[in-house]
Coordinates of C-alpha atoms in Angstrom, one line a residue:
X71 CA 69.0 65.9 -19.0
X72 CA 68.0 63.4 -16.5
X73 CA 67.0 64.8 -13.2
X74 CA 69.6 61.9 -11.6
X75 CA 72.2 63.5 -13.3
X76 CA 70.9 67.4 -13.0
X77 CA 70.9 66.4 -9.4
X78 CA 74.1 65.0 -8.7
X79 CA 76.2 67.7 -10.9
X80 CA 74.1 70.4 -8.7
X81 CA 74.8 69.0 -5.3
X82 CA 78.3 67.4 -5.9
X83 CA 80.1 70.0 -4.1
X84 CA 77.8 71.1 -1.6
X85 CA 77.5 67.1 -0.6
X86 CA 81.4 66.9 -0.4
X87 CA 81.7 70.0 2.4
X88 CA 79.2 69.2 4.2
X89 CA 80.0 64.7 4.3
X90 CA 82.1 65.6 6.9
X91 CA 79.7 67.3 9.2
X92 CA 78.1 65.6 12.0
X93 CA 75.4 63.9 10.8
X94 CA 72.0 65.4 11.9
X95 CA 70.5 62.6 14.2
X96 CA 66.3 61.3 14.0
X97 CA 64.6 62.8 16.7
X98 CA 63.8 59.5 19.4
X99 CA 59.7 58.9 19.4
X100 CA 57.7 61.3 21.2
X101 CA 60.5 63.8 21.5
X102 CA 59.9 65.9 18.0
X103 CA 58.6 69.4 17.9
X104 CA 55.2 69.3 18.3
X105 CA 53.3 72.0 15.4
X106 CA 52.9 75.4 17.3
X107 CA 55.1 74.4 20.1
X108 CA 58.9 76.3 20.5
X109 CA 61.5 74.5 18.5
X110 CA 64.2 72.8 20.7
X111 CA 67.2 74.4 18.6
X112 CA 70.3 71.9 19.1
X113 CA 72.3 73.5 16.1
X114 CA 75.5 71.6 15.1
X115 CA 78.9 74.3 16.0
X116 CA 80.4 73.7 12.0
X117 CA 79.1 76.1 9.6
X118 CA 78.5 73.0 6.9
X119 CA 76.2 71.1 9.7
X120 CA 74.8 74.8 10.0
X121 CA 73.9 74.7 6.6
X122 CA 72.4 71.5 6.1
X123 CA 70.4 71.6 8.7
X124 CA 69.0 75.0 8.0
X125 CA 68.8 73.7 4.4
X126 CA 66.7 70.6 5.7
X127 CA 64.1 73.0 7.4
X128 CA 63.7 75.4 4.5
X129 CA 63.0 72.3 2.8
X130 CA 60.3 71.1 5.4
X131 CA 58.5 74.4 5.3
X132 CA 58.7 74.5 1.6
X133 CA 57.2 70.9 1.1
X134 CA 54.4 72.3 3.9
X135 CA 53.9 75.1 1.9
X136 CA 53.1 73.4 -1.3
X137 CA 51.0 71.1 0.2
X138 CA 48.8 74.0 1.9
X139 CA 49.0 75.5 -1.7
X140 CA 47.1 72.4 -3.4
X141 CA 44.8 72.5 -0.8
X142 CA 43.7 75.8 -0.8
X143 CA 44.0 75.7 -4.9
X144 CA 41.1 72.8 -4.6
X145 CA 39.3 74.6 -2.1
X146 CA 38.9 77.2 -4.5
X147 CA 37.6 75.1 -7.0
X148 CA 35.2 73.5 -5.1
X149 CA 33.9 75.9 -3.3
X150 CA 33.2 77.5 -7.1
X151 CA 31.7 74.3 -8.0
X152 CA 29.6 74.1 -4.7
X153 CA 28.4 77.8 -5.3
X154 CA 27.6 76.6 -9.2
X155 CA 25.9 73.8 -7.8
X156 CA 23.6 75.6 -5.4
X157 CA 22.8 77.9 -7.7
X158 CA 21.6 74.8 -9.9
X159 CA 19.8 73.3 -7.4
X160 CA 17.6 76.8 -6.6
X161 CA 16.6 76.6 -10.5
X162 CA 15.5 73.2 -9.9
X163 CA 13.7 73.6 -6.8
X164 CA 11.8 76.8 -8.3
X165 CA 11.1 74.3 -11.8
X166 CA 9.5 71.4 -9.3
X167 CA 7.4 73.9 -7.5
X168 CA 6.1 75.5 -11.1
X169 CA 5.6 71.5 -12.3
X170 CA 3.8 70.4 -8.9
X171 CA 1.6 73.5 -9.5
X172 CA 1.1 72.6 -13.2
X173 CA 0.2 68.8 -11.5
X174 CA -2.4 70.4 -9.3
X175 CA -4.1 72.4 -11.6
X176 CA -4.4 69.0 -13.8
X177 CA -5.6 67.1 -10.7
X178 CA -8.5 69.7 -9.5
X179 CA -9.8 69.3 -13.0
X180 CA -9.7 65.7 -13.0
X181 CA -11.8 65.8 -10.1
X182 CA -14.3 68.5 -11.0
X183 CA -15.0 66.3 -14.5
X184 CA -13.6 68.7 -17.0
X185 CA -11.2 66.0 -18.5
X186 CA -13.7 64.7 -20.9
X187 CA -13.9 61.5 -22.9
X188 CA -11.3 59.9 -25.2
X189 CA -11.0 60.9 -28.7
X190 CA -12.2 57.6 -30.0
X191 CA -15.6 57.6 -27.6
X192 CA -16.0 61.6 -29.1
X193 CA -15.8 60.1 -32.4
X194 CA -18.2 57.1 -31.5
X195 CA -20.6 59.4 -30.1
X196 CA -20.8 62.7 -31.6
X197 CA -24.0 63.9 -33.8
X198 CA -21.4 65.0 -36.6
X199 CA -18.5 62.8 -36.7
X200 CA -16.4 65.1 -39.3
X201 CA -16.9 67.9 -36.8
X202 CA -15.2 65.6 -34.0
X203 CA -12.5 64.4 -36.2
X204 CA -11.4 67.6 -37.1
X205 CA -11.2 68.3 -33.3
X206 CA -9.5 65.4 -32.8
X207 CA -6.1 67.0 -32.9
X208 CA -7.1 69.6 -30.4
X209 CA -8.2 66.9 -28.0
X210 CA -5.0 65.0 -28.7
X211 CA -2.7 68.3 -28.0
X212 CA -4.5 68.4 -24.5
X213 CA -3.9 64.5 -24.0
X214 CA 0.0 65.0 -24.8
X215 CA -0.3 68.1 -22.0
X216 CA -1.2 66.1 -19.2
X217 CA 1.4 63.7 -20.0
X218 CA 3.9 66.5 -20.5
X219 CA 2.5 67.8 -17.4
X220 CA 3.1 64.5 -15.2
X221 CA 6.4 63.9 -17.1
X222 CA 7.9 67.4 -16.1
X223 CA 6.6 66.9 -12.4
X224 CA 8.6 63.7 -12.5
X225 CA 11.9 64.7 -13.9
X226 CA 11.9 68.1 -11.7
X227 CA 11.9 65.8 -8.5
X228 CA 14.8 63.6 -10.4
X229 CA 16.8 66.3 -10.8
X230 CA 16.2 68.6 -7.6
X231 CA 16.9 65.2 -5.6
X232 CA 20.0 64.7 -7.7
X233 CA 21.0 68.1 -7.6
X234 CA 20.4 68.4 -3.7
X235 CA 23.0 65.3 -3.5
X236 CA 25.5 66.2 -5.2
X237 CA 25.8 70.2 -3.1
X238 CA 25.1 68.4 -0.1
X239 CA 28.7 66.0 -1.2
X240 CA 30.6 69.6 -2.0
X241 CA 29.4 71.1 1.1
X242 CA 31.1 68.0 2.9
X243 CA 34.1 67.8 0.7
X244 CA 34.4 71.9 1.2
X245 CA 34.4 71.4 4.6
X246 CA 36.9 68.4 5.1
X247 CA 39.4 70.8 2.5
X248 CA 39.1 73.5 5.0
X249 CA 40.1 71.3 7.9
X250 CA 42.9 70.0 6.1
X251 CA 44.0 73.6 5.1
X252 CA 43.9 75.1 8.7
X253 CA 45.4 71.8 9.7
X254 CA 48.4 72.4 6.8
X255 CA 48.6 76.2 7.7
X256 CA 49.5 75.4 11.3
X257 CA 52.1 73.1 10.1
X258 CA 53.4 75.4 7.8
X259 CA 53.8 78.0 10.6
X260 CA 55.4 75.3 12.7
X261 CA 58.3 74.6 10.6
X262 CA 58.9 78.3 10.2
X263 CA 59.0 79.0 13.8
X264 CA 62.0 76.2 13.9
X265 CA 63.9 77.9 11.3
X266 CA 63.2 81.6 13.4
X267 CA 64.4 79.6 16.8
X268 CA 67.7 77.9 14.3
X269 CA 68.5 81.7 13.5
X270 CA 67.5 83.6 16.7
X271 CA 70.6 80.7 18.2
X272 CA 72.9 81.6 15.8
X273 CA 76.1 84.6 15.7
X274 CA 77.0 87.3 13.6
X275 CA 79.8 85.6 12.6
X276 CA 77.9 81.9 12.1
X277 CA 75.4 83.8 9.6
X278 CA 78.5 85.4 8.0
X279 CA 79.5 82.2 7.4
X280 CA 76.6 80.3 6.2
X281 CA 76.4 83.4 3.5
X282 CA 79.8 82.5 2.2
X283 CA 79.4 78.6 2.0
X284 CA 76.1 79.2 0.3
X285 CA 77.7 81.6 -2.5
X286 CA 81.1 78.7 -2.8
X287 CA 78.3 76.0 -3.4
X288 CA 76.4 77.6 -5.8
X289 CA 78.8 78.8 -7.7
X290 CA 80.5 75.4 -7.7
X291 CA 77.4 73.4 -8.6
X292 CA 76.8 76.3 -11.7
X293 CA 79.9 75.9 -12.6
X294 CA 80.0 72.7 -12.6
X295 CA 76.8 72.3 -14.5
X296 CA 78.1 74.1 -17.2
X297 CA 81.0 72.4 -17.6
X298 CA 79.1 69.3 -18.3
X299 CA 77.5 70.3 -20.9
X300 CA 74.3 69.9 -19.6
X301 CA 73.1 74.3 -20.1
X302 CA 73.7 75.1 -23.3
X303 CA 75.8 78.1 -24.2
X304 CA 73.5 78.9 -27.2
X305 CA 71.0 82.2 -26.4
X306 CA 67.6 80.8 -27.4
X307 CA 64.7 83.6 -27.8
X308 CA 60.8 82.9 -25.8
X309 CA 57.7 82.5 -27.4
X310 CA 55.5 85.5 -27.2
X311 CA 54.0 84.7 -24.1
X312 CA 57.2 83.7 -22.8
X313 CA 58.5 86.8 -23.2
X314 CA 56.0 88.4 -21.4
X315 CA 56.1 85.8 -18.1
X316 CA 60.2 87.0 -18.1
X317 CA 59.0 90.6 -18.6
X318 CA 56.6 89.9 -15.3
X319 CA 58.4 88.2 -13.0
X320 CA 61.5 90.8 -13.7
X321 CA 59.3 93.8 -12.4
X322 CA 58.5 91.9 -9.3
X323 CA 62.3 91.6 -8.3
X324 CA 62.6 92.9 -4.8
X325 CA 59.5 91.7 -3.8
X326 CA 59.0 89.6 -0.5
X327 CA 58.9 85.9 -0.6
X328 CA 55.5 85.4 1.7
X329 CA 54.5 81.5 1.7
X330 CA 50.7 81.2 0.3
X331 CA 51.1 84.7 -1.7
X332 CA 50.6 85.1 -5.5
X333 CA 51.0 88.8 -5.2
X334 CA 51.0 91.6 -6.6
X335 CA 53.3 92.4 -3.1
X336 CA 54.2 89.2 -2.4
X337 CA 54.9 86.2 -3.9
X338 CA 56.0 82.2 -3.2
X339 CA 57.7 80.4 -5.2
X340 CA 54.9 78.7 -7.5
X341 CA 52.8 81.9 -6.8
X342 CA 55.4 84.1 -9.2
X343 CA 55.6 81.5 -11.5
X344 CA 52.0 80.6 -12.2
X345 CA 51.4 85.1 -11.5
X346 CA 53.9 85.5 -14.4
X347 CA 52.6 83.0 -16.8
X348 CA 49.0 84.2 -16.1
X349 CA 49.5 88.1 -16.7
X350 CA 51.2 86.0 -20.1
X351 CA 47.6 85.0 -21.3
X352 CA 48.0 81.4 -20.4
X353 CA 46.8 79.3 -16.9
X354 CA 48.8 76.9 -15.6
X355 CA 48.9 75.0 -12.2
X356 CA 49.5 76.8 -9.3
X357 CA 51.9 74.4 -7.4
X358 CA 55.6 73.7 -8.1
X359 CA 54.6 69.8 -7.8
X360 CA 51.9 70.1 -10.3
X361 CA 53.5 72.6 -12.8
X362 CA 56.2 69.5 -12.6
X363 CA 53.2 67.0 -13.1
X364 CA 51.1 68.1 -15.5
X365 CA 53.8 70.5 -18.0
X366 CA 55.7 69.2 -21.1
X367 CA 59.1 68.2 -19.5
X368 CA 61.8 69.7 -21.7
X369 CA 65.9 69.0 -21.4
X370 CA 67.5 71.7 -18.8
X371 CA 70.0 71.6 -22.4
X372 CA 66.9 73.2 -24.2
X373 CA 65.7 75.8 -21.6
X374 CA 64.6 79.3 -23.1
X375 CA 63.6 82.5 -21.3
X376 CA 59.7 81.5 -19.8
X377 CA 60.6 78.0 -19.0
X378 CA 60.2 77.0 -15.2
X379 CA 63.2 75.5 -13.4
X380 CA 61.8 72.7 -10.9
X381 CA 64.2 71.8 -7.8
X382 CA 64.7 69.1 -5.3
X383 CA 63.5 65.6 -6.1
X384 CA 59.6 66.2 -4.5
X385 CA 59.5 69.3 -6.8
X386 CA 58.9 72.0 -4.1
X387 CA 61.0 74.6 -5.4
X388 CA 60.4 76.3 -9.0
X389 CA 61.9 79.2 -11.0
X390 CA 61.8 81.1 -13.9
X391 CA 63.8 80.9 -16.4
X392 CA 65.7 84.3 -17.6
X393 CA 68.4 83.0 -20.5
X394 CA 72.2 83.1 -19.8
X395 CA 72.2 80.8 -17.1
X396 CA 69.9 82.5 -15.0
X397 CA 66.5 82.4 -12.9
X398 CA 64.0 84.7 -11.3
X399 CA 62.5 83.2 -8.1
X400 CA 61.3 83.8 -4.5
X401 CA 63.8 81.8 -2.9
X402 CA 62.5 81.4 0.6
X403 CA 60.8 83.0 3.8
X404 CA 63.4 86.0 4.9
X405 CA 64.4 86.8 1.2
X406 CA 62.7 88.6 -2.0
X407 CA 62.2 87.8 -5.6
X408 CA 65.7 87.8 -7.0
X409 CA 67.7 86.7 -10.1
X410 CA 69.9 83.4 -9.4
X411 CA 72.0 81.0 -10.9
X412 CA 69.7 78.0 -12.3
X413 CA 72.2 76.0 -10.2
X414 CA 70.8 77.7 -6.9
X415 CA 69.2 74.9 -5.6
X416 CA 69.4 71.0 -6.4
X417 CA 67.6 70.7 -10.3
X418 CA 65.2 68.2 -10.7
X419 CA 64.1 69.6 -14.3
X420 CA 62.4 71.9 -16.3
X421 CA 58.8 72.0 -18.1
X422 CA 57.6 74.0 -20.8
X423 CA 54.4 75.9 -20.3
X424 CA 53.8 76.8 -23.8
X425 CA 55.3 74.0 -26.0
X426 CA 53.8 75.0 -28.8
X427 CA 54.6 78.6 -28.5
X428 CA 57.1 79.5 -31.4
X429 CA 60.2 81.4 -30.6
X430 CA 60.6 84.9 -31.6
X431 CA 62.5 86.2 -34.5
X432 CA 64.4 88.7 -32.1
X433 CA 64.1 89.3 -28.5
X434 CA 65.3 91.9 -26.4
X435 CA 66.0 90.9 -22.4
X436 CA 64.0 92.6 -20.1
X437 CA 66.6 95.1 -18.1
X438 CA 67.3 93.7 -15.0
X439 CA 67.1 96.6 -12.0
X440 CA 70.3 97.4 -9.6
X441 CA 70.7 94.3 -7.5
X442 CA 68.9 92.2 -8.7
X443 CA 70.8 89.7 -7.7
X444 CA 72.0 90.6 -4.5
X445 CA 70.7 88.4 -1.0
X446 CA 70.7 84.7 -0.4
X447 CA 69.2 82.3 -3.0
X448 CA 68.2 79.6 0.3
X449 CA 66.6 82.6 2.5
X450 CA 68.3 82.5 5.6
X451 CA 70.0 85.7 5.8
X452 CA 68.0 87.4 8.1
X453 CA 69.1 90.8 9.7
X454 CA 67.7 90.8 13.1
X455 CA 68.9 87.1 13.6
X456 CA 72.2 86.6 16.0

């Protein structure tokens, strides 16, 4: 299914409650919160405008989140790659020292006279000529040496120089990734001190509120995207692998969503989904946005158990998919890893990590534990908020 269409049956009832809230106005030029200072909390009095707006900052810290998550994903990898390259570069350096000696030792007996004549003037010259020219080859072997010996001295320097470029380019690269992730950390930790101040403003009887409107909308849009046809009533069995990403991400249920985490006590979003596939045998990208990017789309109308659910239409949200309907994820910040409706949040689509994968003959769900899915599936219920 189109993620147009996925979108507007998932978000056509939440869109019509909350169209007649007061609209949530741009902040004027200079007057936004500025990251690590205290959010100026001006939350709207109607439970919808409550709602979207909380729904808007989730959103902001989610898309933060991911970002700090691709960026400390490619720090990793080049931090691997400057380590590799160092280590390259040592091997080098030890080869050029090794071919500079070689080069001396040539040179001192260049000077002292112990490099002899050519073959062809030891053929010219020699009392017994046979002797020499069965000699010759001997003579010729230490010819091809010293050119060995000046080639190796030059191609050492190539490739130390090279090498020595290239780590000096990671090192910098390394370095401007770390910036940027600090630099994404403290927004990350920004946004999430707005959504603390939003709840620290609100009632009791506000949250109570929020909870329920939550529920009606997600129920509505599953409803509503099973009515169109769009999930498919037909129970569809994993691949092998698939099976055992479900059978993971079902034992980390009650887990704590923690932004950055990829457990085993913690988890984000894209952290239990890329965990679960990995304790499956297979890699795939870490992010939401790039298991979006870079996985085999498949119809939401085709899903089976081990497919990831991708949400909202920059891809920050991801789930996994359970059968009947249903998804494991770590909602957001305040919640743990829970079973939801695959409705939960706006769908963008779904991708396939294993399309070649073939289903199994016969496949037992995994046995969900006692409340699995109780809490909120958008994060905000917080107990010590009011």
């Amino acid at each position: 299914m189109p993620g147009r269409l996925a979108r507007t049956l998932c978000t056509a009832v939440a869109a019509s409650v909350v169209a007649a809230s007061p609209a949530l106005a741009e902040p004027a030029p200079g007057t936004g919160t500025a990251p690590g200072a205290p959010a100026r909390v001006e939350a709207p009095q109607s439970v919808p405008g409550l709602l979207k707006r909380l729904q808007t900052l989730y959103q902001e810290a989610e898309k933060a989140g991911e970002r700090y998550n691709g960026t400390a994903e490619e720090l990793k990898k080049r931090t691997a790659e400057a380590k590799k390259l160092n280590t390259q570069l040592a091997a080098a350096r030890a080869a050029l020292t090794g071919a500079r000696q070689d080069a001396g030792r040539l040179a001192r007996a260049q000077y002292q006279g112990r490099t002899g004549f050519s073959v062809y003037l030891r053929l010219l010259l020699a009392p017994d000529p046979q002797r020499a020219l069965d000699q010759s080859h001997v003579i010729a072997r230490a010819q091809a040496g010293t050119t060995a010996t000046v080639d190796r001295l030059s191609g050492a320097e190539e490739r130390a120089e090279d090498l020595a470029a290239k780590a000096r380019a990671a090192l910098a690269r390394q370095r401007e990734l770390t910036k940027r992730e600090k630099e994404q950390r403290d927004t990350v930790q920004a946004r999430m001190r707005d959504v603390e101040a939003m709840l620290a403003s609100l009632s009791e009887e506000q949250l109570a509120g929020l909870t329920e409107l939550e529920g009606r909308n997600t129920a509505a849009a599953q409803n509503a995207l099973v009515a169109s046809g769009a999930l498919s009533s037909t129970p569809r069995t994993p691949s092998e692998q698939g099976g055992e990403a479900v059978r993971y991400a079902v034992e980390q249920i009650g887990k704590p969503y923690v932004w950055g985490a990829e457990g085993p006590e913690s988890y984000d979003c894209s952290g239990l989904t890329s965990t679960a596939w990995a304790a499956a045998g297979r890699a795939i990208p870490r992010t939401s946005q790039e298991q979006w990017r870079r996985l085999p789309h498949v119809p939401v109308s085709a899903l089976r158990p081990g497919d990831l659910v991708v949400y909202f239409p920059e891809a920050t949200h991801v789930a996994l998919y359970i059968g009947d309907g249903q998804v494991v994820q770590a909602p957001r910040p305040g919640t743990e890893v829970k079973v939801s409706p695959v409705a939960s949040n706006p769908l963008l689509g779904a991708v396939r990590p294993d399309p070649g994968g073939e289903p199994l003959a016969a496949y037992t769900p995994p046995e969900l534990p006692d409340g699995a899915a109780d809490g909120a599936d958008t994060g905000y219920d917080a107990p010590d908020a009011g």
